């Protein structure tokens, strides 16, 4: 039976990661997969995480099952981190998941359960796994205009025009902050208009917020989402601790459902539990225990928030350095957008051939759609990188 299987295509981001790892050139530089790196090019474990792990090692006395919801304390804290006090707590249900991807998957499953005819709309472009996941679940997808390659900013007019066609059978997926892959983000005014559209047209907003704290700050990055959550009757939110807590491989995320009433919230949570049971049953605990330990201890929380601030500040300064280096190299302001974008990524506007030349001739790895991981840049190699970009004609 299994001989009928044909090899399926690799995920483009994970393929770049594997190619980079296999490249023996010592000067190689990884601007591909969305992993934060410090000034030494290392993805270190934050001090707050190490301290929490030490406490867990001391105090944890069982590895017995927790249940389908995972660590409920963690889930409540994540709902607070994302939503603040914007949505009434009896309408909010949160469940721990295996990473942000686990949250997206379980929420798409829930949406399909609630409405088998539902269509998920995603921005053009979006993180490749959004479409792949929905389609894998047999959920229809559509795209709405988002990025203007000329201005390198959000094309608000075209986005709103496209979304006029979204109605009660539709789920519209937004990036809460730090848009992946473009780096171009919605303003609070855009979120306000989209909220009005959701209310008038009846579509269900779904928000993927995998980079909270990487843009302008923990609260700032959630401001648009919170505005929406305070006004719409229902909302789905997928959040992740991969980046802001650097827990990548510990697979720590949370699915949050804002329901129309307290009763509907109870039903949504029960459905989430059933869906969890038939997928991977219970989520892994370690990362959630770390996050709960950090968020419930004021001292640890302060250590973590300071470390998060340092990561964000470094990315902002790298953005400015690259924009400056490109300005000097090209004698134009064409690349100033890099400093205006927020989060880990920018779409640099290279063709697939230019991306291949960067890899082959300069050992610089970026994703094929020309997405650049800002956190992979090195201050001391900025001129070299800008020169390579100019040399391939970007
Ligand atoms: C990325 O976009 O690079 C990250 O979210 C890693 C992944 O799983 O794709």
Tab-separated table of C-alpha atoms and ligand atoms in Angstrom:
chain	number	residue	atom	x	y	z
A	1	UNK	CA	0.000	0.000	0.000
A	2	UNK	CA	2.674	2.487	1.002
A	3	UNK	CA	4.482	2.090	-2.293
A	4	UNK	CA	1.771	4.263	-3.851
A	5	UNK	CA	3.081	7.285	-1.912
A	6	UNK	CA	4.948	9.890	-3.941
A	7	UNK	CA	7.448	12.184	-2.189
A	8	UNK	CA	5.666	15.396	-1.219
A	9	UNK	CA	7.353	18.792	-1.698
A	10	UNK	CA	9.359	20.112	1.254
A	11	UNK	CA	8.168	23.236	3.053
A	12	UNK	CA	10.251	26.070	1.493
A	13	UNK	CA	11.272	27.581	4.848
A	14	UNK	CA	12.313	24.269	6.381
A	15	UNK	CA	14.139	23.340	3.170
A	16	UNK	CA	16.279	26.503	3.404
A	17	UNK	CA	17.030	25.590	7.021
A	18	UNK	CA	18.294	22.140	5.939
A	19	UNK	CA	20.314	23.575	3.013
A	20	UNK	CA	21.950	26.087	5.303
A	21	UNK	CA	22.881	23.411	7.835
A	22	UNK	CA	24.446	21.287	5.069
A	23	UNK	CA	26.491	24.182	3.596
A	24	UNK	CA	30.163	23.776	4.629
A	25	UNK	CA	31.190	27.376	3.823
A	26	UNK	CA	32.372	29.008	7.079
A	27	UNK	CA	31.220	32.503	6.026
A	28	UNK	CA	27.590	31.406	5.425
A	29	UNK	CA	24.884	33.616	6.852
A	30	UNK	CA	21.372	32.446	7.748
A	31	UNK	CA	18.607	34.960	7.049
A	32	UNK	CA	16.045	32.208	6.433
A	33	UNK	CA	14.003	30.451	9.105
A	34	UNK	CA	12.314	32.687	11.700
A	35	UNK	CA	14.633	32.108	14.635
A	36	UNK	CA	16.097	34.976	16.668
A	37	UNK	CA	19.889	35.200	16.831
A	38	UNK	CA	21.987	37.434	19.049
A	39	UNK	CA	25.028	39.522	18.075
A	40	UNK	CA	27.159	36.380	18.113
A	41	UNK	CA	24.769	34.624	15.740
A	42	UNK	CA	23.513	32.329	18.511
A	43	UNK	CA	19.958	31.398	19.498
A	44	UNK	CA	20.502	31.373	23.237
A	45	UNK	CA	18.093	30.219	25.921
A	46	UNK	CA	16.850	33.355	27.742
A	47	UNK	CA	18.017	33.722	31.368
A	48	UNK	CA	14.400	33.829	32.565
A	49	UNK	CA	13.778	30.453	30.896
A	50	UNK	CA	16.892	28.927	32.482
A	51	UNK	CA	15.860	30.246	35.906
A	52	UNK	CA	12.327	28.891	35.520
A	53	UNK	CA	13.692	25.528	34.385
A	54	UNK	CA	15.906	25.344	37.477
A	55	UNK	CA	12.874	25.940	39.692
A	56	UNK	CA	10.820	23.329	37.835
A	57	UNK	CA	13.636	20.794	38.146
A	58	UNK	CA	13.638	21.369	41.909
A	59	UNK	CA	9.912	21.392	42.524
A	60	UNK	CA	8.261	19.139	39.937
A	61	UNK	CA	7.427	15.802	41.514
A	62	UNK	CA	5.381	14.073	38.817
A	63	UNK	CA	5.182	13.774	35.052
A	64	UNK	CA	1.674	12.342	35.191
A	65	UNK	CA	-0.932	13.530	32.641
A	66	UNK	CA	-2.417	16.992	33.050
A	67	UNK	CA	-5.448	16.575	30.774
A	68	UNK	CA	-6.653	17.618	27.361
A	69	UNK	CA	-6.485	21.344	28.120
A	70	UNK	CA	-2.819	21.072	29.055
A	71	UNK	CA	-1.632	23.518	31.720
A	72	UNK	CA	-4.767	25.569	32.442
A	73	UNK	CA	-2.803	28.137	34.451
A	74	UNK	CA	-0.560	28.710	31.442
A	75	UNK	CA	-3.534	29.015	29.085
A	76	UNK	CA	-5.191	31.660	31.292
A	77	UNK	CA	-1.961	33.644	31.506
A	78	UNK	CA	-1.535	33.528	27.734
A	79	UNK	CA	-5.109	34.746	27.230
A	80	UNK	CA	-4.302	37.651	29.581
A	81	UNK	CA	-1.020	38.407	27.803
A	82	UNK	CA	-2.758	38.596	24.444
A	83	UNK	CA	-6.150	40.054	25.330
A	84	UNK	CA	-5.388	42.162	28.414
A	85	UNK	CA	-8.786	42.870	29.967
A	86	UNK	CA	-10.557	43.521	26.694
A	87	UNK	CA	-12.893	40.525	26.387
A	88	UNK	CA	-15.189	39.320	29.212
A	89	UNK	CA	-13.504	36.307	30.825
A	90	UNK	CA	-16.640	34.116	30.767
A	91	UNK	CA	-16.632	34.368	26.955
A	92	UNK	CA	-12.937	33.476	26.622
A	93	UNK	CA	-11.722	29.876	26.447
A	94	UNK	CA	-8.023	29.037	26.151
A	95	UNK	CA	-6.293	25.733	25.628
A	96	UNK	CA	-2.608	24.859	25.520
A	97	UNK	CA	-1.327	23.577	22.182
A	98	UNK	CA	1.843	22.201	20.653
A	99	UNK	CA	3.246	25.512	19.408
A	100	UNK	CA	1.458	28.246	17.505
A	101	UNK	CA	1.020	25.805	14.620
A	102	UNK	CA	-0.865	23.453	16.944
A	103	UNK	CA	-3.125	26.376	17.874
A	104	UNK	CA	-3.830	27.241	14.243
A	105	UNK	CA	-4.514	23.630	13.414
A	106	UNK	CA	-6.940	23.053	16.257
A	107	UNK	CA	-8.748	26.355	15.575
A	108	UNK	CA	-9.114	25.592	11.869
A	109	UNK	CA	-10.468	22.200	12.888
A	110	UNK	CA	-12.950	23.877	15.232
A	111	UNK	CA	-14.055	26.255	12.499
A	112	UNK	CA	-14.640	23.344	10.119
A	113	UNK	CA	-16.624	21.586	12.841
A	114	UNK	CA	-18.755	24.702	13.382
A	115	UNK	CA	-19.308	25.308	9.678
A	116	UNK	CA	-18.206	22.723	7.102
A	117	UNK	CA	-18.825	25.338	4.373
A	118	UNK	CA	-16.512	27.897	5.909
A	119	UNK	CA	-13.803	29.535	3.796
A	120	UNK	CA	-10.605	30.868	5.340
A	121	UNK	CA	-9.263	34.066	3.795
A	122	UNK	CA	-5.573	34.788	4.142
A	123	UNK	CA	-3.472	37.765	3.095
A	124	UNK	CA	-1.369	37.784	-0.070
A	125	UNK	CA	1.270	36.876	0.820
A	126	UNK	CA	1.019	34.988	4.097
A	127	UNK	CA	2.995	32.376	6.038
A	128	UNK	CA	2.966	29.375	3.662
A	129	UNK	CA	1.643	26.982	6.271
A	130	UNK	CA	-1.632	28.908	6.644
A	131	UNK	CA	-2.950	27.754	3.275
A	132	UNK	CA	-1.260	24.363	3.544
A	133	UNK	CA	-2.905	23.625	6.882
A	134	UNK	CA	-6.383	24.754	5.868
A	135	UNK	CA	-6.194	22.827	2.616
A	136	UNK	CA	-4.871	19.753	4.438
A	137	UNK	CA	-8.005	19.908	6.574
A	138	UNK	CA	-10.193	20.215	3.497
A	139	UNK	CA	-11.159	23.792	4.352
A	140	UNK	CA	-11.625	26.140	1.394
A	141	UNK	CA	-9.260	29.102	1.207
A	142	UNK	CA	-9.305	32.478	-0.485
A	143	UNK	CA	-6.799	35.296	-0.579
A	144	UNK	CA	-7.138	39.012	-0.008
A	145	UNK	CA	-4.733	41.681	-1.267
A	146	UNK	CA	-2.380	42.877	1.452
A	147	UNK	CA	1.079	43.943	0.335
A	148	UNK	CA	1.938	46.527	-2.276
A	149	UNK	CA	5.318	45.522	-3.769
A	150	UNK	CA	5.876	49.080	-5.006
A	151	UNK	CA	5.428	50.921	-1.718
A	152	UNK	CA	6.456	47.887	0.408
A	153	UNK	CA	3.517	48.787	2.666
A	154	UNK	CA	0.012	47.414	3.238
A	155	UNK	CA	-2.325	48.146	0.332
A	156	UNK	CA	-5.193	49.101	2.611
A	157	UNK	CA	-7.570	50.108	-0.188
A	158	UNK	CA	-7.274	46.824	-2.084
A	159	UNK	CA	-7.440	44.809	1.135
A	160	UNK	CA	-10.704	46.473	2.166
A	161	UNK	CA	-12.117	46.063	-1.349
A	162	UNK	CA	-11.369	42.348	-1.394
A	163	UNK	CA	-12.780	41.816	2.069
A	164	UNK	CA	-16.114	43.388	1.098
A	165	UNK	CA	-16.926	39.921	-0.273
A	166	UNK	CA	-16.392	38.172	3.107
A	167	UNK	CA	-19.598	37.213	4.901
A	168	UNK	CA	-21.000	34.958	7.633
A	169	UNK	CA	-19.528	31.775	6.077
A	170	UNK	CA	-16.060	33.274	6.055
A	171	UNK	CA	-13.160	33.374	8.454
A	172	UNK	CA	-10.640	36.145	7.830
A	173	UNK	CA	-7.133	35.452	9.074
A	174	UNK	CA	-5.059	38.444	10.192
A	175	UNK	CA	-1.507	38.610	11.542
A	176	UNK	CA	-1.724	40.226	14.987
A	177	UNK	CA	1.625	41.991	14.503
A	178	UNK	CA	4.972	41.536	12.742
A	179	UNK	CA	3.418	40.274	9.490
A	180	UNK	CA	5.104	37.129	8.169
A	181	UNK	CA	6.605	37.391	5.552
A	182	UNK	CA	6.256	41.069	4.619
A	183	UNK	CA	7.049	43.006	7.836
A	184	UNK	CA	4.335	45.516	6.789
A	185	UNK	CA	1.723	45.862	9.508
A	186	UNK	CA	-1.821	47.060	10.009
A	187	UNK	CA	-2.223	50.344	11.884
A	188	UNK	CA	-4.715	50.750	14.716
A	189	UNK	CA	-6.907	52.712	12.281
A	190	UNK	CA	-6.862	49.694	9.920
A	191	UNK	CA	-7.883	47.387	12.778
A	192	UNK	CA	-10.722	49.782	13.611
A	193	UNK	CA	-12.013	49.669	10.036
A	194	UNK	CA	-11.657	45.878	9.862
A	195	UNK	CA	-13.589	45.575	13.128
A	196	UNK	CA	-16.426	47.615	11.641
A	197	UNK	CA	-16.386	45.367	8.565
A	198	UNK	CA	-16.494	42.198	10.684
A	199	UNK	CA	-19.459	43.586	12.615
A	200	UNK	CA	-21.326	44.735	9.487
A	201	UNK	CA	-20.595	41.703	7.303
A	202	UNK	CA	-20.567	38.960	9.927
A	203	UNK	CA	-17.266	37.272	9.100
A	204	UNK	CA	-15.321	35.588	11.884
A	205	UNK	CA	-11.887	37.155	12.538
A	206	UNK	CA	-9.018	34.781	13.255
A	207	UNK	CA	-5.718	36.245	14.435
A	208	UNK	CA	-2.312	34.593	14.319
A	209	UNK	CA	-0.067	36.412	16.792
A	210	UNK	CA	3.195	34.487	16.839
A	211	UNK	CA	5.543	37.438	17.433
A	212	UNK	CA	3.995	39.441	20.280
A	213	UNK	CA	6.701	41.725	21.701
A	214	UNK	CA	8.925	41.608	18.605
A	215	UNK	CA	7.399	44.713	16.977
A	216	UNK	CA	6.831	47.693	19.294
A	217	UNK	CA	6.150	46.041	22.682
A	218	UNK	CA	3.897	43.444	24.309
A	219	UNK	CA	0.891	45.751	24.672
A	220	UNK	CA	1.558	47.773	21.539
A	221	UNK	CA	1.697	44.644	19.377
A	222	UNK	CA	-1.657	43.434	20.704
A	223	UNK	CA	-3.454	46.789	20.507
A	224	UNK	CA	-5.256	46.147	17.194
A	225	UNK	CA	-6.289	42.634	18.154
A	226	UNK	CA	-7.559	43.901	21.535
A	227	UNK	CA	-9.582	46.646	19.877
A	228	UNK	CA	-11.239	43.998	17.740
A	229	UNK	CA	-11.727	41.482	20.573
A	230	UNK	CA	-13.531	44.086	22.668
A	231	UNK	CA	-16.116	44.641	19.930
A	232	UNK	CA	-16.740	41.542	17.841
A	233	UNK	CA	-18.935	38.753	19.230
A	234	UNK	CA	-16.572	35.941	18.253
A	235	UNK	CA	-12.894	35.607	17.467
A	236	UNK	CA	-10.242	32.893	17.137
A	237	UNK	CA	-6.656	33.577	18.243
A	238	UNK	CA	-3.517	31.453	17.833
A	239	UNK	CA	-0.518	32.497	19.879
A	240	UNK	CA	2.985	31.123	20.290
A	241	UNK	CA	5.847	31.165	22.799
A	242	UNK	CA	8.377	29.990	20.201
A	243	UNK	CA	9.811	33.428	19.500
A	244	UNK	CA	9.124	35.726	22.465
A	245	UNK	CA	10.139	33.059	25.023
A	246	UNK	CA	12.577	31.378	22.559
A	247	UNK	CA	10.955	28.009	23.316
A	248	UNK	CA	10.993	26.911	19.677
A	249	UNK	CA	11.566	23.182	20.104
A	250	UNK	CA	9.515	22.914	23.291
A	251	UNK	CA	6.419	23.519	21.152
A	252	UNK	CA	4.488	25.902	23.366
A	253	UNK	CA	1.413	27.711	22.122
A	254	UNK	CA	-2.170	28.519	22.980
A	255	UNK	CA	-5.506	28.524	21.140
A	256	UNK	CA	-7.914	31.182	22.384
A	257	UNK	CA	-11.593	31.334	21.477
A	258	UNK	CA	-13.779	34.350	22.162
A	259	UNK	CA	-17.374	33.114	21.994
A	260	UNK	CA	-20.651	34.998	21.741
A	261	UNK	CA	-21.864	33.927	25.206
A	262	UNK	CA	-20.690	32.055	28.301
A	263	UNK	CA	-22.642	28.949	27.193
A	264	UNK	CA	-21.099	29.054	23.732
A	265	UNK	CA	-17.660	29.316	25.346
A	266	UNK	CA	-18.282	26.124	27.334
A	267	UNK	CA	-19.366	24.324	24.155
A	268	UNK	CA	-16.363	25.637	22.176
A	269	UNK	CA	-13.963	24.438	24.862
A	270	UNK	CA	-15.596	20.994	24.981
A	271	UNK	CA	-15.222	20.733	21.200
A	272	UNK	CA	-11.577	21.798	21.418
A	273	UNK	CA	-10.983	19.049	23.975
A	274	UNK	CA	-12.554	16.433	21.714
A	275	UNK	CA	-10.483	17.639	18.770
A	276	UNK	CA	-7.334	17.520	20.887
A	277	UNK	CA	-8.131	13.954	21.909
A	278	UNK	CA	-8.385	12.763	18.318
A	279	UNK	CA	-5.260	14.596	17.124
A	280	UNK	CA	-2.404	14.297	19.645
A	281	UNK	CA	-4.406	13.995	22.853
A	282	UNK	CA	-2.455	16.140	25.316
A	283	UNK	CA	0.134	18.836	24.599
A	284	UNK	CA	3.774	18.645	25.830
A	285	UNK	CA	4.104	20.270	29.244
A	286	UNK	CA	7.629	21.541	29.758
A	287	UNK	CA	7.428	24.827	27.813
A	288	UNK	CA	4.056	25.728	29.313
A	289	UNK	CA	5.401	25.105	32.834
A	290	UNK	CA	8.307	27.452	32.047
A	291	UNK	CA	6.015	30.206	30.778
A	292	UNK	CA	3.647	29.830	33.747
A	293	UNK	CA	6.601	30.030	36.147
A	294	UNK	CA	7.894	33.188	34.467
A	295	UNK	CA	4.575	34.976	34.167
A	296	UNK	CA	3.517	34.309	37.767
A	297	UNK	CA	6.737	35.516	39.384
A	298	UNK	CA	7.240	39.307	39.217
A	299	UNK	CA	11.044	39.013	39.326
A	300	UNK	CA	11.260	36.387	36.592
A	301	UNK	CA	8.704	38.268	34.532
A	302	UNK	CA	10.845	41.386	34.729
A	303	UNK	CA	13.948	39.424	33.631
A	304	UNK	CA	11.988	38.034	30.659
A	305	UNK	CA	10.476	41.399	29.670
A	306	UNK	CA	13.944	42.981	29.749
A	307	UNK	CA	15.331	40.200	27.566
A	308	UNK	CA	12.422	40.595	25.151
A	309	UNK	CA	13.059	44.342	25.017
A	310	UNK	CA	16.725	43.674	24.209
A	311	UNK	CA	15.740	41.360	21.323
A	312	UNK	CA	13.286	43.906	19.931
A	313	UNK	CA	15.705	46.812	20.264
A	314	UNK	CA	18.430	44.834	18.506
A	315	UNK	CA	16.110	44.017	15.578
A	316	UNK	CA	15.104	47.684	15.260
A	317	UNK	CA	18.735	48.747	15.199
A	318	UNK	CA	19.624	46.057	12.624
A	319	UNK	CA	16.760	47.320	10.462
A	320	UNK	CA	18.148	50.836	10.601
A	321	UNK	CA	21.707	49.647	9.868
A	322	UNK	CA	20.648	47.651	6.815
A	323	UNK	CA	18.521	50.526	5.495
A	324	UNK	CA	21.510	52.876	5.974
A	325	UNK	CA	23.936	50.445	4.332
A	326	UNK	CA	21.590	50.004	1.355
A	327	UNK	CA	21.132	53.769	1.084
A	328	UNK	CA	24.907	54.220	0.979
A	329	UNK	CA	25.382	51.369	-1.484
A	330	UNK	CA	22.569	52.260	-3.925
A	331	UNK	CA	22.544	56.015	-3.399
A	332	UNK	CA	18.739	55.856	-3.102
A	333	UNK	CA	16.021	55.624	-0.465
A	334	UNK	CA	14.510	52.502	-2.071
A	335	UNK	CA	15.340	50.435	0.991
A	336	UNK	CA	14.162	52.801	3.713
A	337	UNK	CA	11.130	50.540	4.126
A	338	UNK	CA	13.358	48.060	5.983
A	339	UNK	CA	13.581	50.518	8.883
A	340	UNK	CA	9.826	51.184	8.788
A	341	UNK	CA	8.820	47.515	8.957
A	342	UNK	CA	8.411	45.733	12.268
A	343	UNK	CA	9.121	42.259	13.575
A	344	UNK	CA	11.467	39.612	12.348
A	345	UNK	CA	10.889	39.783	8.603
A	346	UNK	CA	10.881	42.005	5.538
A	347	UNK	CA	10.270	41.059	1.940
A	348	UNK	CA	13.309	42.531	0.247
A	349	UNK	CA	11.935	42.355	-3.315
A	350	UNK	CA	14.435	39.933	-4.921
A	351	UNK	CA	13.605	37.580	-7.794
A	352	UNK	CA	14.049	33.805	-7.303
A	353	UNK	CA	17.197	34.052	-9.452
A	354	UNK	CA	18.640	36.766	-7.217
A	355	UNK	CA	17.797	34.690	-4.129
A	356	UNK	CA	19.647	31.733	-5.700
A	357	UNK	CA	22.661	33.917	-6.536
A	358	UNK	CA	22.823	35.192	-2.963
A	359	UNK	CA	22.991	31.575	-1.789
A	360	UNK	CA	25.386	30.267	-4.454
A	361	UNK	CA	27.793	33.195	-4.791
A	362	UNK	CA	27.641	34.815	-1.347
A	363	UNK	CA	26.472	32.012	1.009
A	364	UNK	CA	23.580	34.256	2.107
A	365	UNK	CA	20.363	32.323	2.706
A	366	UNK	CA	16.987	34.026	2.450
A	367	UNK	CA	13.606	32.423	1.725
A	368	UNK	CA	12.655	32.057	-1.973
A	369	UNK	CA	9.944	34.731	-1.822
A	370	UNK	CA	12.815	37.073	-0.745
A	371	UNK	CA	11.853	37.081	2.947
A	372	UNK	CA	14.733	38.199	5.096
A	373	UNK	CA	15.092	37.296	8.771
A	374	UNK	CA	16.316	40.588	10.235
A	375	UNK	CA	17.467	38.870	13.438
A	376	UNK	CA	20.004	36.843	11.438
A	377	UNK	CA	21.883	39.991	10.320
A	378	UNK	CA	25.262	40.735	11.868
A	379	UNK	CA	26.252	44.333	12.486
A	380	UNK	CA	29.880	43.634	11.529
A	381	UNK	CA	28.827	42.053	8.230
A	382	UNK	CA	26.245	44.654	7.224
A	383	UNK	CA	28.350	46.252	4.471
A	384	UNK	CA	29.198	42.852	3.034
A	385	UNK	CA	25.491	41.904	2.997
A	386	UNK	CA	24.458	45.219	1.413
A	387	UNK	CA	27.190	44.784	-1.188
A	388	UNK	CA	25.939	41.272	-2.011
A	389	UNK	CA	22.362	42.565	-2.389
A	390	UNK	CA	23.589	45.286	-4.742
A	391	UNK	CA	25.834	42.848	-6.640
A	392	UNK	CA	22.911	40.560	-7.542
A	393	UNK	CA	20.919	43.610	-8.620
A	394	UNK	CA	18.287	43.856	-5.862
B	1	LIG	C1	9.098	30.931	10.069
B	1	LIG	O1	8.154	31.503	9.497
B	1	LIG	O2	10.249	30.925	9.632
B	1	LIG	C2	8.846	30.246	11.386
B	1	LIG	O3	7.542	30.448	11.791
B	1	LIG	C3	9.251	28.817	11.356
B	1	LIG	C4	8.298	27.954	10.593
B	1	LIG	O4	7.810	27.001	11.183
B	1	LIG	O5	8.034	28.234	9.428
